Amino acid sequence: MSVKPQLEGEVFYPTPEVVAQARIKDWSEVARRAADDLEGFWGKEAEELEWYRKWDTVLDRSNAPFFRWFKGSQCNIIHNALDRHQRSWRKNKLSLIWVGERGEVRTYSYFALNRDVSKFANVLKAMGVKKGDRVTIYMPRIPEIVIAMLACAKIGAVHSVVYGGFSVDALQGRIEDSESKVVLTADGGFMNGKVVELKKTVDDAVRRCPTVETVIVVQRTAHEIRMEAGRDYWYHELMKLPLATGSCPTEVMDAGDPLYMLYTSGTTGKPKGLIHGHAGYMTGVYSTLKYVFDMKDEDRYWCAADPGWVTGHSYIVYGPLLLGATTFMYEGAPTYPYPNRWWSLIEKYGITILYTAPTAIRGLMRFGASWPARHDLSSLRMLGSVGEPINPEAWKWYHREIGKGRCPIMDTWWQTETGMFQLTPVPTMPLKPGSAGKPFFGQDAVILDEKGKEVPDGKEGFLALKNPWPAMAMTIFREDERYKEQYWSTYPGIYCAGDAARKDKDGYFWVIGRTDDVIKVSGYRLGTAEVESALVSHPAVAEAAVIGLPHEVKGQAIHCYCMLRNGFTPSEELAGQIRNHVATHLGPIVKPEKVTFVDSLPKTRSGKIMRRVLKARAQGLPEGDISTLEE
Ligand code: WT7
């Protein structure tokens, strides 16, 4: 009989069923093994995958912070996500179950997914896409976004997915920076019963992007769009061409060759195109998903994020396929046409693992427990949360009303930059609502003060990661120096996450939120720089500052402070226009909650906007150190 450890605070223990079926019975034992021999641990994980050529070294630290994992190896993530399953019984297993907002269903076996990916890879090649070329993907949540990503990876092209909720300016900047010659999109997507006009946005963005030669359009909504001769092609027509055969060789990639880029934006400068590679990323994503969600062949796994964010890349697309799992994808809104949509999908498709964001849980919680109570959710065995800290209230509701007290909740903390989970429980770990558990195997996470000294347990500080991990971003596209400066300069040799957190005496981590000016709206990471530049592109706005303030459902909402140009007077109407202006230029998710007109903005003597002062004022909190303030 094991004795329950005495843990501080409110604790939820795993049920005997969870323990019985778990891969990892004792977290500490595996953690110790990985801590004692980091390279040994990851080398063994990598052995579970197939390689064209094995590595010479598991981890090369000689050019830190540009760590090289599995140096000397050759592989392709597609070989492990698709090719190898063709040789096993999984060929006939469902790889993807997709449901459209209007109720259409499409399923792909591993055989069918591989065939369509190969066909589209041949199309891309025929369009002149070569190894190393960047391809921008701007699509709704439909199977073709998965096919497009995988087809790029198969031929060694670098996909750059731009979230479909972004609009013209955001899309244009990302196409331009990546110098994509090809853009993949759709005539639209369905969301909340309406058509999202993706192609129109592409037309507007591409007009200003001279690098783009080809636009491939998936027909989804079949409503009228403009097709430009010589530039735009229908996906379904290309897929019918004789050259689009169902077999295509998978490109042999070196360990450090890029797999994809994904943009995140910050306080200054243009968005950063973070680069992820094949070998390390593949290994890290594979192992984290295997251990944390304890993925089994019988599972039907649903990560309800959008493929356009890193969660979707790692844990809708690549992770599940690497494990030969069945991944579920739903196109539309959780509340369309009624607030039971998700719960009915879980019941209808027998979903066993649900992985989503706190904002979605809070949003659905508002409608009350009677909605999930109408459905048989007994297929669920595991739940997950990601994107922002989950408030204990929402955690407990999720645990009680959705998981019926049986399903452990994996609160996973990680980032676009980390590519894979960094702080997370495993199913057998006792859980504390609101805590993201402990560092994943091989990670040594610490809470530091400004000088880089570890703070005592229970005290707040800066979250930092001391050990390299396989799925870490390799660099920022064409900006090695910026990568070093941004993440590795605060504490030399240590990765600085940009989050505030504390660790309790039981070793559980509690993430508090960003320490920089990054805003998290509904879990979506948004930089102030892009929003402020959209604001000043409005004719009435001379200068602007943007902050995130707490919001009951979204976590944070965007609040704007605008100084008007001469000749413009503050009004409700103008505020409304400015809010719409931002939504049109950057996307509906970026629409500000509130625009406040001001006569001046708090700035440092060197002219930097002090957003934290605005934030403190807005919340009636102390302004902190304002010695550098010059207003
Ligand atoms: C930021 C990174 C969506 C996949 C990961 C997000 C916040 C993420 C958690 C969590 C508390 C979290 C952090 C982090 N965050 N997960 N479980 N608990 N905060 O990737 O869009 O790059 O955002 O999201 O602030 O720095 P991302």
CSV table of C-alpha atoms in Angstrom, one decimal, residues 181-354:
chain,number,residue,atom,x,y,z
A,181,LYS,CA,6.3,32.4,-53.3
A,182,VAL,CA,3.2,30.2,-52.7
A,183,VAL,CA,0.2,30.9,-50.5
A,184,LEU,CA,-2.3,28.2,-49.7
A,185,THR,CA,-5.8,29.2,-48.7
A,186,ALA,CA,-9.5,28.5,-49.1
A,187,ASP,CA,-12.5,30.3,-50.5
A,188,GLY,CA,-13.6,30.6,-46.9
A,189,GLY,CA,-14.4,28.8,-43.8
A,190,PHE,CA,-17.5,28.5,-41.6
A,191,MET,CA,-17.5,30.0,-38.1
A,192,ASN,CA,-20.6,30.8,-36.1
A,193,GLY,CA,-22.8,30.1,-39.1
A,194,LYS,CA,-21.0,32.7,-41.1
A,195,VAL,CA,-18.5,32.6,-43.9
A,196,VAL,CA,-15.0,33.8,-43.1
A,197,GLU,CA,-13.7,35.4,-46.3
A,198,LEU,CA,-10.1,34.2,-46.3
A,199,LYS,CA,-9.6,34.5,-50.0
A,200,LYS,CA,-10.5,38.2,-50.0
A,201,THR,CA,-7.9,38.8,-47.3
A,202,VAL,CA,-5.3,36.9,-49.3
A,203,ASP,CA,-6.1,39.1,-52.4
A,204,ASP,CA,-5.6,42.2,-50.4
A,205,ALA,CA,-2.4,41.0,-48.7
A,206,VAL,CA,-0.8,39.5,-51.8
A,207,ARG,CA,-1.4,42.7,-53.8
A,208,ARG,CA,1.3,44.2,-51.6
A,209,CYS,CA,3.6,41.1,-51.7
A,210,PRO,CA,5.6,40.9,-54.9
A,211,THR,CA,7.2,37.6,-54.0
A,212,VAL,CA,3.9,35.6,-54.3
A,213,GLU,CA,3.6,33.8,-57.7
A,214,THR,CA,1.0,31.2,-56.9
A,215,VAL,CA,-2.1,31.0,-54.7
A,216,ILE,CA,-3.8,27.6,-54.3
A,217,VAL,CA,-7.4,27.7,-53.2
A,218,VAL,CA,-9.4,25.0,-51.5
A,219,GLN,CA,-13.1,25.1,-52.2
A,220,ARG,CA,-14.9,25.0,-48.9
A,221,THR,CA,-17.8,27.3,-48.9
A,222,ALA,CA,-18.5,27.4,-52.7
A,223,HIS,CA,-19.5,31.0,-52.5
A,224,GLU,CA,-18.3,33.4,-55.2
A,225,ILE,CA,-14.7,34.5,-55.1
A,226,ARG,CA,-12.4,36.2,-57.5
A,227,MET,CA,-9.8,34.0,-59.1
A,228,GLU,CA,-6.8,35.7,-60.8
A,229,ALA,CA,-5.8,34.0,-63.9
A,230,GLY,CA,-2.2,32.8,-63.9
A,231,ARG,CA,-1.9,33.2,-60.2
A,232,ASP,CA,-4.8,31.5,-58.5
A,233,TYR,CA,-5.5,27.7,-58.9
A,234,TRP,CA,-8.2,25.5,-57.4
A,235,TYR,CA,-6.9,22.8,-55.2
A,236,HIS,CA,-9.4,20.2,-56.4
A,237,GLU,CA,-8.4,20.8,-60.0
A,238,LEU,CA,-4.7,20.5,-59.3
A,239,MET,CA,-5.3,17.3,-57.4
A,240,LYS,CA,-7.0,15.8,-60.4
A,241,LEU,CA,-4.0,16.4,-62.7
A,242,PRO,CA,-2.1,13.2,-63.8
A,243,LEU,CA,1.0,14.5,-62.1
A,244,ALA,CA,-0.7,14.4,-58.7
A,245,THR,CA,0.0,10.8,-58.2
A,246,GLY,CA,-0.4,9.1,-54.8
A,247,SER,CA,3.3,8.5,-54.3
A,248,CYS,CA,6.0,10.9,-53.7
A,249,PRO,CA,9.4,10.3,-52.1
A,250,THR,CA,9.9,11.8,-48.7
A,251,GLU,CA,12.8,14.3,-48.7
A,252,VAL,CA,15.9,13.3,-46.6
A,253,MET,CA,16.5,16.1,-44.1
A,254,ASP,CA,19.5,16.8,-41.9
A,255,ALA,CA,18.8,17.1,-38.2
A,256,GLY,CA,18.9,20.9,-38.2
A,257,ASP,CA,16.9,21.5,-41.4
A,258,PRO,CA,13.9,23.7,-40.8
A,259,LEU,CA,10.5,22.1,-40.7
A,260,TYR,CA,8.3,25.2,-40.2
A,261,MET,CA,8.3,28.7,-39.0
A,262,LEU,CA,5.7,30.3,-36.8
A,263,TYR,CA,5.4,34.0,-36.0
A,264,THR,CA,4.8,35.6,-32.7
A,265,SER,CA,4.9,39.3,-32.1
A,266,GLY,CA,6.1,41.4,-29.2
A,267,THR,CA,6.5,44.9,-28.0
A,268,THR,CA,8.9,46.1,-30.6
A,269,GLY,CA,10.0,45.2,-34.1
A,270,LYS,CA,8.3,43.0,-36.6
A,271,PRO,CA,6.9,39.6,-35.6
A,272,LYS,CA,9.5,36.9,-35.0
A,273,GLY,CA,9.5,33.9,-37.3
A,274,LEU,CA,10.5,31.1,-34.9
A,275,ILE,CA,12.1,28.2,-36.7
A,276,HIS,CA,11.5,24.5,-35.7
A,277,GLY,CA,13.5,21.7,-37.2
A,278,HIS,CA,12.9,18.0,-38.0
A,279,ALA,CA,14.9,15.8,-35.7
A,280,GLY,CA,14.7,17.4,-32.2
A,281,TYR,CA,11.1,18.7,-32.7
A,282,MET,CA,9.9,15.3,-33.8
A,283,THR,CA,11.4,13.6,-30.8
A,284,GLY,CA,10.2,16.1,-28.2
A,285,VAL,CA,6.7,16.3,-29.5
A,286,TYR,CA,6.4,12.5,-29.7
A,287,SER,CA,7.6,11.9,-26.1
A,288,THR,CA,5.6,14.7,-24.4
A,289,LEU,CA,2.3,13.6,-26.0
A,290,LYS,CA,3.0,10.0,-25.2
A,291,TYR,CA,3.8,10.5,-21.6
A,292,VAL,CA,1.5,13.4,-20.7
A,293,PHE,CA,-1.7,12.3,-22.3
A,294,ASP,CA,-0.6,8.7,-22.1
A,295,MET,CA,-1.8,8.2,-25.6
A,296,LYS,CA,-2.9,4.7,-26.5
A,297,ASP,CA,-4.0,3.2,-29.9
A,298,GLU,CA,-7.6,3.0,-28.7
A,299,ASP,CA,-7.7,6.8,-28.1
A,300,ARG,CA,-9.7,9.3,-30.0
A,301,TYR,CA,-7.9,12.5,-29.2
A,302,TRP,CA,-9.2,16.0,-29.6
A,303,CYS,CA,-7.1,19.0,-29.3
A,304,ALA,CA,-9.5,21.8,-29.9
A,305,ALA,CA,-7.0,24.5,-30.7
A,306,ASP,CA,-6.4,25.9,-34.1
A,307,PRO,CA,-3.7,24.4,-36.3
A,308,GLY,CA,-2.6,28.0,-36.9
A,309,TRP,CA,-0.9,28.1,-33.5
A,310,VAL,CA,1.9,26.1,-32.0
A,311,THR,CA,-0.6,23.9,-30.0
A,312,GLY,CA,-2.1,22.9,-33.3
A,313,HIS,CA,1.3,22.2,-35.0
A,314,SER,CA,2.6,20.1,-32.1
A,315,TYR,CA,-0.5,18.5,-30.7
A,316,ILE,CA,-3.1,18.4,-33.5
A,317,VAL,CA,-0.9,17.6,-36.4
A,318,TYR,CA,2.5,16.2,-35.7
A,319,GLY,CA,2.3,14.7,-32.2
A,320,PRO,CA,-0.7,12.5,-32.8
A,321,LEU,CA,0.5,11.3,-36.2
A,322,LEU,CA,3.9,10.5,-34.8
A,323,LEU,CA,2.2,8.3,-32.3
A,324,GLY,CA,-0.1,6.7,-34.9
A,325,ALA,CA,-3.1,8.1,-33.0
A,326,THR,CA,-6.5,9.2,-34.2
A,327,THR,CA,-6.9,12.9,-34.1
A,328,PHE,CA,-10.2,14.7,-34.2
A,329,MET,CA,-10.8,18.2,-35.6
A,330,TYR,CA,-13.9,20.4,-35.6
A,331,GLU,CA,-14.1,23.3,-37.9
A,332,GLY,CA,-16.4,25.7,-36.1
A,333,ALA,CA,-17.4,27.5,-32.9
A,334,PRO,CA,-18.0,25.6,-29.6
A,335,THR,CA,-21.4,27.2,-29.2
A,336,TYR,CA,-22.8,26.8,-32.7
A,337,PRO,CA,-25.6,26.3,-33.1
A,338,TYR,CA,-26.1,25.6,-29.3
A,339,PRO,CA,-23.8,25.6,-26.4
A,340,ASN,CA,-23.7,21.8,-26.4
A,341,ARG,CA,-21.9,21.4,-29.6
A,342,TRP,CA,-18.6,20.2,-28.1
A,343,TRP,CA,-20.3,17.9,-25.7
A,344,SER,CA,-22.4,16.3,-28.4
A,345,LEU,CA,-19.2,15.8,-30.5
A,346,ILE,CA,-17.5,14.1,-27.6
A,347,GLU,CA,-20.5,11.8,-27.2
A,348,LYS,CA,-21.0,11.1,-30.9
A,349,TYR,CA,-17.4,10.4,-31.7
A,350,GLY,CA,-16.4,8.8,-28.4
A,351,ILE,CA,-13.6,11.2,-27.7
A,352,THR,CA,-11.3,10.0,-25.0
A,353,ILE,CA,-8.9,12.9,-24.5
A,354,LEU,CA,-9.9,16.6,-24.7
